[in-house]
Coordinates of C-alpha atoms and ligand atoms in Angstrom, one line a residue:
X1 CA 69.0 182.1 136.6
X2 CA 67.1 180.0 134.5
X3 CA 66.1 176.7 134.5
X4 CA 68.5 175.0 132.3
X5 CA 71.6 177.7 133.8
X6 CA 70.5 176.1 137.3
X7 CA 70.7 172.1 136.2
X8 CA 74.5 172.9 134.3
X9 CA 75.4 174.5 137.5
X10 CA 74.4 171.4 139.5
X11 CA 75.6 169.1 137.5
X12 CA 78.9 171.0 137.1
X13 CA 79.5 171.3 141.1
X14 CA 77.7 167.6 142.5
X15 CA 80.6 165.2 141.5
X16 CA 79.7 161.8 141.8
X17 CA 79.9 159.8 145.0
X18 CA 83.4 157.8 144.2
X19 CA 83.2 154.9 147.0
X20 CA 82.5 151.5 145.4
X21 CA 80.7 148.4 147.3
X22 CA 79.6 144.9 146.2
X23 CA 76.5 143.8 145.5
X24 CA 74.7 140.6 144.9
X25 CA 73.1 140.5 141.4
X26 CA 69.8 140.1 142.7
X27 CA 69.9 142.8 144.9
X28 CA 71.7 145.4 142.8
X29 CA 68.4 146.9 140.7
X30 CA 68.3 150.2 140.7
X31 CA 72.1 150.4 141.7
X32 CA 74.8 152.4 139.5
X33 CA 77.6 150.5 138.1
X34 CA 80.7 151.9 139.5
X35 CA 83.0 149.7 136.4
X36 CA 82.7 148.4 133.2
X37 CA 81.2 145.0 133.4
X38 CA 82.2 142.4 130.7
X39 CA 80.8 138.9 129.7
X40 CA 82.7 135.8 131.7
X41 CA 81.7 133.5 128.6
X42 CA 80.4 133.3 125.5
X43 CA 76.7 133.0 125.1
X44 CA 75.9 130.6 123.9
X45 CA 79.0 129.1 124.9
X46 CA 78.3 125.7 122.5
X47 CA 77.3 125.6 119.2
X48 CA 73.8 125.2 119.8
X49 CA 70.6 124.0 117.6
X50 CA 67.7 127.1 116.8
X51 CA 65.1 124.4 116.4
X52 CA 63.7 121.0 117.2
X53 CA 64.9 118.7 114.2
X54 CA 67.9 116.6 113.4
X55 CA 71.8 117.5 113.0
X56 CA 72.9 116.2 110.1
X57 CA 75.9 117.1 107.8
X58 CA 75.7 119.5 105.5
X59 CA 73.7 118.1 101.9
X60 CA 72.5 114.8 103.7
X61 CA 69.1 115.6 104.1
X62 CA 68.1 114.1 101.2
X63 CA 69.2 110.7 102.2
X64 CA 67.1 108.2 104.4
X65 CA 69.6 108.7 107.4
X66 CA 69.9 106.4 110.8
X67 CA 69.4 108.1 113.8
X68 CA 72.0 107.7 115.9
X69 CA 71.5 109.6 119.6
X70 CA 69.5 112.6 121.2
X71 CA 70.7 116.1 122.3
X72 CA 68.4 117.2 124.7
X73 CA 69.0 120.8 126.3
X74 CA 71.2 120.0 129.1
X75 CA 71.5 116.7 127.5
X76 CA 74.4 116.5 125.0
X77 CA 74.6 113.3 122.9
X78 CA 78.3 112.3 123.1
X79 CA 80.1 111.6 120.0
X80 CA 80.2 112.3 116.4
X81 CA 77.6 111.5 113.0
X82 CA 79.0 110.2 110.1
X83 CA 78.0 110.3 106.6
X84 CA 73.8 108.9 106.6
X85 CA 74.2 109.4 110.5
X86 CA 71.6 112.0 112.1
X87 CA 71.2 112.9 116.0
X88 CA 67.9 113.4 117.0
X89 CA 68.1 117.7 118.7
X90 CA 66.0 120.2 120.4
X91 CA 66.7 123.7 120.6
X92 CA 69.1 125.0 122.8
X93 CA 71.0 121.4 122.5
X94 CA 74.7 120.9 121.8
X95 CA 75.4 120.4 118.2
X96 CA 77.3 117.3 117.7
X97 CA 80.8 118.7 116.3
X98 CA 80.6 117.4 113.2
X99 CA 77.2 117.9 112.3
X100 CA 76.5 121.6 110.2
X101 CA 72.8 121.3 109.8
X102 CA 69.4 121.2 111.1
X103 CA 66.6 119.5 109.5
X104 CA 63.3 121.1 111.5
X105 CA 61.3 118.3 112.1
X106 CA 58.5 119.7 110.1
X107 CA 60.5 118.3 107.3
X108 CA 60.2 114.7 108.4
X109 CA 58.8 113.1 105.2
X110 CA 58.7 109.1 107.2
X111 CA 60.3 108.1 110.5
X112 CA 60.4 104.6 110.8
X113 CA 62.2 103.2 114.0
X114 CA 65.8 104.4 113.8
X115 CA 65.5 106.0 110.5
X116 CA 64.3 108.8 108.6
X117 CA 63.7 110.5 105.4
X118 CA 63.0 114.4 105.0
X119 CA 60.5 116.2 102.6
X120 CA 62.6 117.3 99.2
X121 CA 64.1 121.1 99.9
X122 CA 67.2 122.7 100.7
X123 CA 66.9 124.2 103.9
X124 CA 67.3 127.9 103.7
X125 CA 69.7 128.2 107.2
X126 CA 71.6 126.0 108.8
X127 CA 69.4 126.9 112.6
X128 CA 72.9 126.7 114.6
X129 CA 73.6 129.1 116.9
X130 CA 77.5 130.1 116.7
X131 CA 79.3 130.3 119.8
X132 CA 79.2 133.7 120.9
X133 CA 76.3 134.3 118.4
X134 CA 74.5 136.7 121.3
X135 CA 77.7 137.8 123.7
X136 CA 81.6 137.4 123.0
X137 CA 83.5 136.3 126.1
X138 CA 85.4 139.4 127.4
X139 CA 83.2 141.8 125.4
X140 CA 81.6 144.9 127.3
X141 CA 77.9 144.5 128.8
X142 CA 77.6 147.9 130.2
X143 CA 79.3 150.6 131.2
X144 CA 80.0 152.4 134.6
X145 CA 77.2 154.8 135.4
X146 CA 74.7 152.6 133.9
X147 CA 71.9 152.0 136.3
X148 CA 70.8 148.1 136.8
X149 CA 67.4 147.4 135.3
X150 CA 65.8 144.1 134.6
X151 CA 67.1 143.6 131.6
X152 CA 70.1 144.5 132.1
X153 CA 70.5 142.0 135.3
X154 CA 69.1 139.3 133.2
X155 CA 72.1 139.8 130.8
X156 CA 74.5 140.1 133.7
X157 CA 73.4 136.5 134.9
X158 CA 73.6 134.7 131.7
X159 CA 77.1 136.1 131.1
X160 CA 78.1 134.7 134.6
X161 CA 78.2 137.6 136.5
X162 CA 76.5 137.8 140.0
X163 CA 78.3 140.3 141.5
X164 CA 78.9 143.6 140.9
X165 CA 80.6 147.2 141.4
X166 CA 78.3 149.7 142.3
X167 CA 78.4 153.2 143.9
X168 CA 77.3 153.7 147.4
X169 CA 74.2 155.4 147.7
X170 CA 74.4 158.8 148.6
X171 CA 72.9 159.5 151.7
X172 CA 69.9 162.1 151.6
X173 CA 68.0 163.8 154.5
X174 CA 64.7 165.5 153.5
X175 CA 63.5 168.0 156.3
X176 CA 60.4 169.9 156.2
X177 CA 60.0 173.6 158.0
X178 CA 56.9 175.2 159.6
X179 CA 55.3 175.8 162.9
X180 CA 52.0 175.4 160.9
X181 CA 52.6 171.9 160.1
X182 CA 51.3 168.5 161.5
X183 CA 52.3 164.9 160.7
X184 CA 49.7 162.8 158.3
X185 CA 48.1 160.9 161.0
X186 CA 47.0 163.0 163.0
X187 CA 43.2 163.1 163.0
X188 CA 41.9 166.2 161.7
X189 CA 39.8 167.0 164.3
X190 CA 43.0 167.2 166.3
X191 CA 44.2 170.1 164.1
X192 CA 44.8 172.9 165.6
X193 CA 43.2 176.6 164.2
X194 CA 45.9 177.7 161.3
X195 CA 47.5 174.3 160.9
X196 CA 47.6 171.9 158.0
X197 CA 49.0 169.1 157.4
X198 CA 53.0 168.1 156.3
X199 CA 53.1 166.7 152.6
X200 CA 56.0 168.0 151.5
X201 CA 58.6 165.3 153.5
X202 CA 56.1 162.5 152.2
X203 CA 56.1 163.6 148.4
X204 CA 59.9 164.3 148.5
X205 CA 60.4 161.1 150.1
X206 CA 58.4 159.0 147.0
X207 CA 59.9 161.4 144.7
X208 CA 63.4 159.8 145.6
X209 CA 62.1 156.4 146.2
X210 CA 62.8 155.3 142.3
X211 CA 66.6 156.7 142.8
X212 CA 69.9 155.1 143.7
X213 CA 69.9 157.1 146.9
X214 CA 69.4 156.2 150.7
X215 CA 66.4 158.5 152.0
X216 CA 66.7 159.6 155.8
X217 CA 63.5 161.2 157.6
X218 CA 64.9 164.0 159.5
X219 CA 61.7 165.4 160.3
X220 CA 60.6 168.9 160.6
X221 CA 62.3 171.9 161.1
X222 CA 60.3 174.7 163.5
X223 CA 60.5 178.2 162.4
X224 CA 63.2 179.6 164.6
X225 CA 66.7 180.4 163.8
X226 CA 68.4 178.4 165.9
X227 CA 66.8 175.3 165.5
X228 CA 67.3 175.5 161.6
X229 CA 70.6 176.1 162.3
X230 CA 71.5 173.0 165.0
X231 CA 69.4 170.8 162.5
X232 CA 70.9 171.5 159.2
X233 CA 74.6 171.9 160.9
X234 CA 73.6 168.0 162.4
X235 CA 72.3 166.6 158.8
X236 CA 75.4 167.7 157.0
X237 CA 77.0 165.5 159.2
X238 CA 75.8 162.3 158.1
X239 CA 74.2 163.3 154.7
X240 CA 75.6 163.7 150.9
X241 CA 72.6 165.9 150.6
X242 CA 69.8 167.0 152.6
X243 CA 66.2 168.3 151.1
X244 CA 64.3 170.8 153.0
X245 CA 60.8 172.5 151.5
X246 CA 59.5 175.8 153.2
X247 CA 61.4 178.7 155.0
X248 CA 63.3 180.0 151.3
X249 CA 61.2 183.2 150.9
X250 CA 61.5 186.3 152.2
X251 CA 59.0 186.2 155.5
X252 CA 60.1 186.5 159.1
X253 CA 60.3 182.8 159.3
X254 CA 62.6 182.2 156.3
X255 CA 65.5 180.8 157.4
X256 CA 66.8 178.5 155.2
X257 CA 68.7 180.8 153.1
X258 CA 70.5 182.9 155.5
X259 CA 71.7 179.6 157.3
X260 CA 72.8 177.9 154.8
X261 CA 75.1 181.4 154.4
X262 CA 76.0 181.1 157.7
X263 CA 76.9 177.5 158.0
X264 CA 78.0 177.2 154.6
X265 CA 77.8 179.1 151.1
X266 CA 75.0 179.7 149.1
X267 CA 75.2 178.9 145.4
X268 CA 72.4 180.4 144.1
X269 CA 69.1 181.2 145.4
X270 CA 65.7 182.5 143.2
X271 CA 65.2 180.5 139.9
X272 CA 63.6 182.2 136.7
X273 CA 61.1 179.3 136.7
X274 CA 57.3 179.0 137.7
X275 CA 56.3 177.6 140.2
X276 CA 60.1 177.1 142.2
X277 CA 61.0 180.6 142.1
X278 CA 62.6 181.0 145.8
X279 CA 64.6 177.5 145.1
X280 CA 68.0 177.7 147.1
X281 CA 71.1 175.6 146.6
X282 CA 74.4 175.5 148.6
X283 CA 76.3 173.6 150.6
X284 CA 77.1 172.9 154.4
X285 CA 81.0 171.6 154.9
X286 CA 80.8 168.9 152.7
X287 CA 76.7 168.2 152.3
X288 CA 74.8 169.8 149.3
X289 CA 71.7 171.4 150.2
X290 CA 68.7 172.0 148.8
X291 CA 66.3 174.8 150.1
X292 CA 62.8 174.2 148.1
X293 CA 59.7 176.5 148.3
X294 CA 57.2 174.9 150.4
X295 CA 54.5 175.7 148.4
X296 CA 53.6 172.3 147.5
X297 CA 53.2 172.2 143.6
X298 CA 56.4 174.3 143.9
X299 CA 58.1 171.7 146.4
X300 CA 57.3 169.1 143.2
X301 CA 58.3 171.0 140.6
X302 CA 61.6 171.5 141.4
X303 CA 62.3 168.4 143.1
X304 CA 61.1 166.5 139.8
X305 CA 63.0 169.4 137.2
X306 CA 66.6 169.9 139.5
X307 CA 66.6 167.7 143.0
X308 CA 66.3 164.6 140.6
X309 CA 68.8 165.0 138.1
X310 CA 71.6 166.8 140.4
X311 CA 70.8 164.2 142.7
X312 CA 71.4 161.1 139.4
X313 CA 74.3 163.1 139.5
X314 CA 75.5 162.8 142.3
X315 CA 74.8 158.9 142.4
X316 CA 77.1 158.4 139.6
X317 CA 74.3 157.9 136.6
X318 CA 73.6 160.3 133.8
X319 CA 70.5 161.9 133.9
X320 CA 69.8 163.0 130.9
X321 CA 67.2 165.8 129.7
X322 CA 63.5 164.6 130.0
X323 CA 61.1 163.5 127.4
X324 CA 60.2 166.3 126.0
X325 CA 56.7 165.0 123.5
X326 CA 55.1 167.9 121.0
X327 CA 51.2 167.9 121.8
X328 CA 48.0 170.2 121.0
X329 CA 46.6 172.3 123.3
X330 CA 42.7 171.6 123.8
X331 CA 42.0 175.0 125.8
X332 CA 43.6 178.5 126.1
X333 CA 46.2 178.5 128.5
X334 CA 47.2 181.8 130.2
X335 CA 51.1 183.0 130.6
X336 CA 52.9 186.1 131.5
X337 CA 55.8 186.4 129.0
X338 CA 59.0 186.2 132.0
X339 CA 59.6 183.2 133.5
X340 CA 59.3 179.8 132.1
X341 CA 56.1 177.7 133.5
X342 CA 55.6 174.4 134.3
X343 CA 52.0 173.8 134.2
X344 CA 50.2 170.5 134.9
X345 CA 48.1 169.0 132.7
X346 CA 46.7 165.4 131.1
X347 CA 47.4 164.2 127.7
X348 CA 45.9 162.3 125.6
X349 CA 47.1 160.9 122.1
X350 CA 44.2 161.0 119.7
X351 CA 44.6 159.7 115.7
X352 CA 48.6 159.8 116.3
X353 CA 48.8 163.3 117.9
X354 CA 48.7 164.0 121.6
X355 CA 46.7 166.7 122.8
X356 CA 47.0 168.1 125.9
X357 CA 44.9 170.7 128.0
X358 CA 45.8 172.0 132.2
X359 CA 44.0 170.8 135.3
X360 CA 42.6 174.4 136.0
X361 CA 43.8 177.1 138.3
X362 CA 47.6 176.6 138.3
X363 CA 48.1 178.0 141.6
X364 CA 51.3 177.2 143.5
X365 CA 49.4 175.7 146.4
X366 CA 47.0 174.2 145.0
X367 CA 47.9 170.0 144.4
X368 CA 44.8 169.4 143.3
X369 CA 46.7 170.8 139.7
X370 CA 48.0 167.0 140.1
X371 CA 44.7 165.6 140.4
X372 CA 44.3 163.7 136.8
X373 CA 47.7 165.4 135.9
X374 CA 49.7 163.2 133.8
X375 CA 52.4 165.8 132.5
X376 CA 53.8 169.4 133.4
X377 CA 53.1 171.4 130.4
X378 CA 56.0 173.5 129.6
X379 CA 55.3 177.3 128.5
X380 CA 58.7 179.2 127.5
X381 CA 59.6 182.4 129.0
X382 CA 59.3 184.5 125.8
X383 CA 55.9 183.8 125.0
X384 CA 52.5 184.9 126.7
X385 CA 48.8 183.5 126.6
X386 CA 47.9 180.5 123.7
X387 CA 45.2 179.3 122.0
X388 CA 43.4 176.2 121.3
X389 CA 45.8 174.5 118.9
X390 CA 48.6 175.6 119.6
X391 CA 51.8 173.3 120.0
X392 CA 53.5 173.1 123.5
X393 CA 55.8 171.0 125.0
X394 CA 55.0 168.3 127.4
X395 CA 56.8 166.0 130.0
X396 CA 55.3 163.1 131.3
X397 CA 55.5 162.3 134.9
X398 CA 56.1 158.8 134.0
X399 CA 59.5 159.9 133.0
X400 CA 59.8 162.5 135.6
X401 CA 59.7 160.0 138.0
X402 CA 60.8 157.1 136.7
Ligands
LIG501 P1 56.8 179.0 153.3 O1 57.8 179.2 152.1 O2 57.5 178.3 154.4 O3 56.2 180.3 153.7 O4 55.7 178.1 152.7 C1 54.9 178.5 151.6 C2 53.6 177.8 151.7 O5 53.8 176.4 151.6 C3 52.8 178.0 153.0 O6 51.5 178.1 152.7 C4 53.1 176.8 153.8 O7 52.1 176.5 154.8 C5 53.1 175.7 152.7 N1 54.0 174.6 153.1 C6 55.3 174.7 153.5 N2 55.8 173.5 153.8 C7 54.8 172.6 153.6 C8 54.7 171.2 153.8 N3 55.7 170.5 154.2 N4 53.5 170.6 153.5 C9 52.5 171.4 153.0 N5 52.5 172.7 152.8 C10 53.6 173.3 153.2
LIG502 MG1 57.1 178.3 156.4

């Protein structure tokens, strides 16, 4: 299976978590909209002066005219203007209702006491804001599935909304697997002959951190059957998804595959894709799983390329493809025609092109390929080693893991 036959699948078979909760407005960022949400007023909801100047009405302004009031933001002046009336405004003010212009004040010829007299010119707009010039009360803000950003949340509040609709976060326990493995933290003089260190369950974890989901820890799995099988049995219970890395291949400690058979089904397993080849995917009564290579580069790959956007999914959000930019390779790069690769590299953009070159020796193990990465360079299947100069597609991490 390639790649892009994997995501449909996913996205095909992880329907979207359905229950719906509250949320403050100031809490929600990051949060998926489980409705439609539509503006409670008008914005602005007066008629409201663009400028500091003077409401007059319309064809006055070349009259000496008494000023009759202020309209301070916050501030209305009560009342009407008559004919050589003027009120005294500041943007964001209440237009007196029967005033229909706005003299800026840079057009104040002579103000003496209560009146004044503007430079000759016919103002070119009339610097009122209509009501409902930004937002019509009862129009649509955004739509279900959207996810709550800054912006966004800003125009929620000034529409009057402070509370909204938004899917619960789907629960997701990321496991790691490997008798070889220690905890960060441990000092390394403390490691044992053979061991290394966990950073798969740590990069999985901040790879989710930016997502509408609720991470759980469940530790690490040791490399025996049973324990595999008591664990991921135990996590489907209280999990929408769980994550493991390690234990997908083929050695006498994989185990990940042939439980998730036995506890469950297994969708597919082996992906057409470099690194992330022994990727598994099924699910455990009613808990998706996914089995990722431990290799680490491999473990990131695929979490960034098919955990991610099954797991947007899931959420209730549309993930759509990633930012895919054209850029010019600065060094050969090496590829065996079969599988598409995901290389790592850093890009640059230079006189309005970007070029790009790799971080080295693109072994699976090796996260030092990260090191000064800024993209995965992306090498079709079909083709096979490229030059200097030649065009490739790259995706930025920035939007990877945004
Ligand atoms: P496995 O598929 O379990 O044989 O793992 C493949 C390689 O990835 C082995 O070299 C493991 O030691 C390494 N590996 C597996 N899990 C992790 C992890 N959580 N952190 C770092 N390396 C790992
Ligand atoms: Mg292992």
């Amino acid at each position: 299976m390639d790649l892009e036959e994997a995501l449909a699948s996913l996205k095909a078979q992880l329907l979207p978590i359905s229950e719906v909760e509250h949320c403050a407005l100031q809490h929600s960022r990051g949060r998926v909209l489980a409705k439609p949400v539509t503006a409670q007023l008008s914005l602005p909801p007066f008629r409201a002066s663009a400028m500091d100047g003077y409401a007059i009405q319309a064809g006055m302004h070349d009259q000496i005219l008494n000023v009759t009031g202020e309209s301070l933001a916050g501030h209305p002046f009560q009342g009407d203007i008559g004919p050589g009336e003027c009120v005294r405004i500041f943007t964001g003010a209440l237009v007196p209702a029967n005033a229909d212009q706005i003299i800026l004040q840079e057009e104040v010829a002579e103000r003496e006491g209560m009146q004044v007299r503007f430079n000759a010119h016919s103002p070119s707009e009339s610097y009122i804001r209509p009501v409902g010039n930004d937002l019509k009360v009862g129009s649509q803000i955004a739509d279900q599935g959207d996810v709550l950003n800054p912006f966004l949340m800003g125009s929620l509040a000034s529409a009057g909304v402070n509370l909204v609709e938004v899917f619960r976060r789907p629960v997701i326990g990321v496991f790691s697997s490997g008798d070889e493995l220690r905890d960060p933290g441990v000092e390394v003089k403390d490691l044992l002959e053979g061991q290394i260190y966990d950073s798969n369950r740590l990069t999985v974890k901040q790879l989710l951190a930016t997502m509408p989901v609720e991470v759980r820890d469940l530790g690490r799995l040791a490399d025996e059957a049973d324990v595999v099988s008591e664990a991921l049995r135990n996590g489907a219970r209280i999990c929408d998804a769980m994550i493991t890395s390690g234990g997908v291949s083929v050695g006498d400690a994989d185990y990940i595959s042939e439980t998730i058979e036995k506890l469950g089904t297994l969708a597919f397993w082996r992906l057409n894709l470099k690194p992330g080849k022994p990727m598994a995917f099924g699910k455990i009564e009613n808990c998706w799983i996914f089995g990722l290579p431990g290799n680490p580069v491999s473990t990131i790959v695929t979490a960034l390329l098919l955990v991610r956007p099954a797991l947007a999914t899931l959420a209730g959000t549309v993930a759509e493809p990633p930012l895919r930019i054209k850029a010019k390779l600065t060094a050969p790069l090496q590829h065996q025609p079969g599988r598409t690769e995901y290389q790592r590299g850093t890009f640059t953009q230079r006189n309005g092109e970007f070029e790009v070159g790799h971080t080295g020796d693109q072994g699976s193990n090796r996260l030092s390929t990260f090191h000064n990465a800024n993209c995965l360079i992306e090498v079709n299947k079909a083709i096979g080693n490229l030059q200097s100069g030649d065009w490739v597609n790259i995706l930025p991490l920035t939007d990877l893991t945004k």
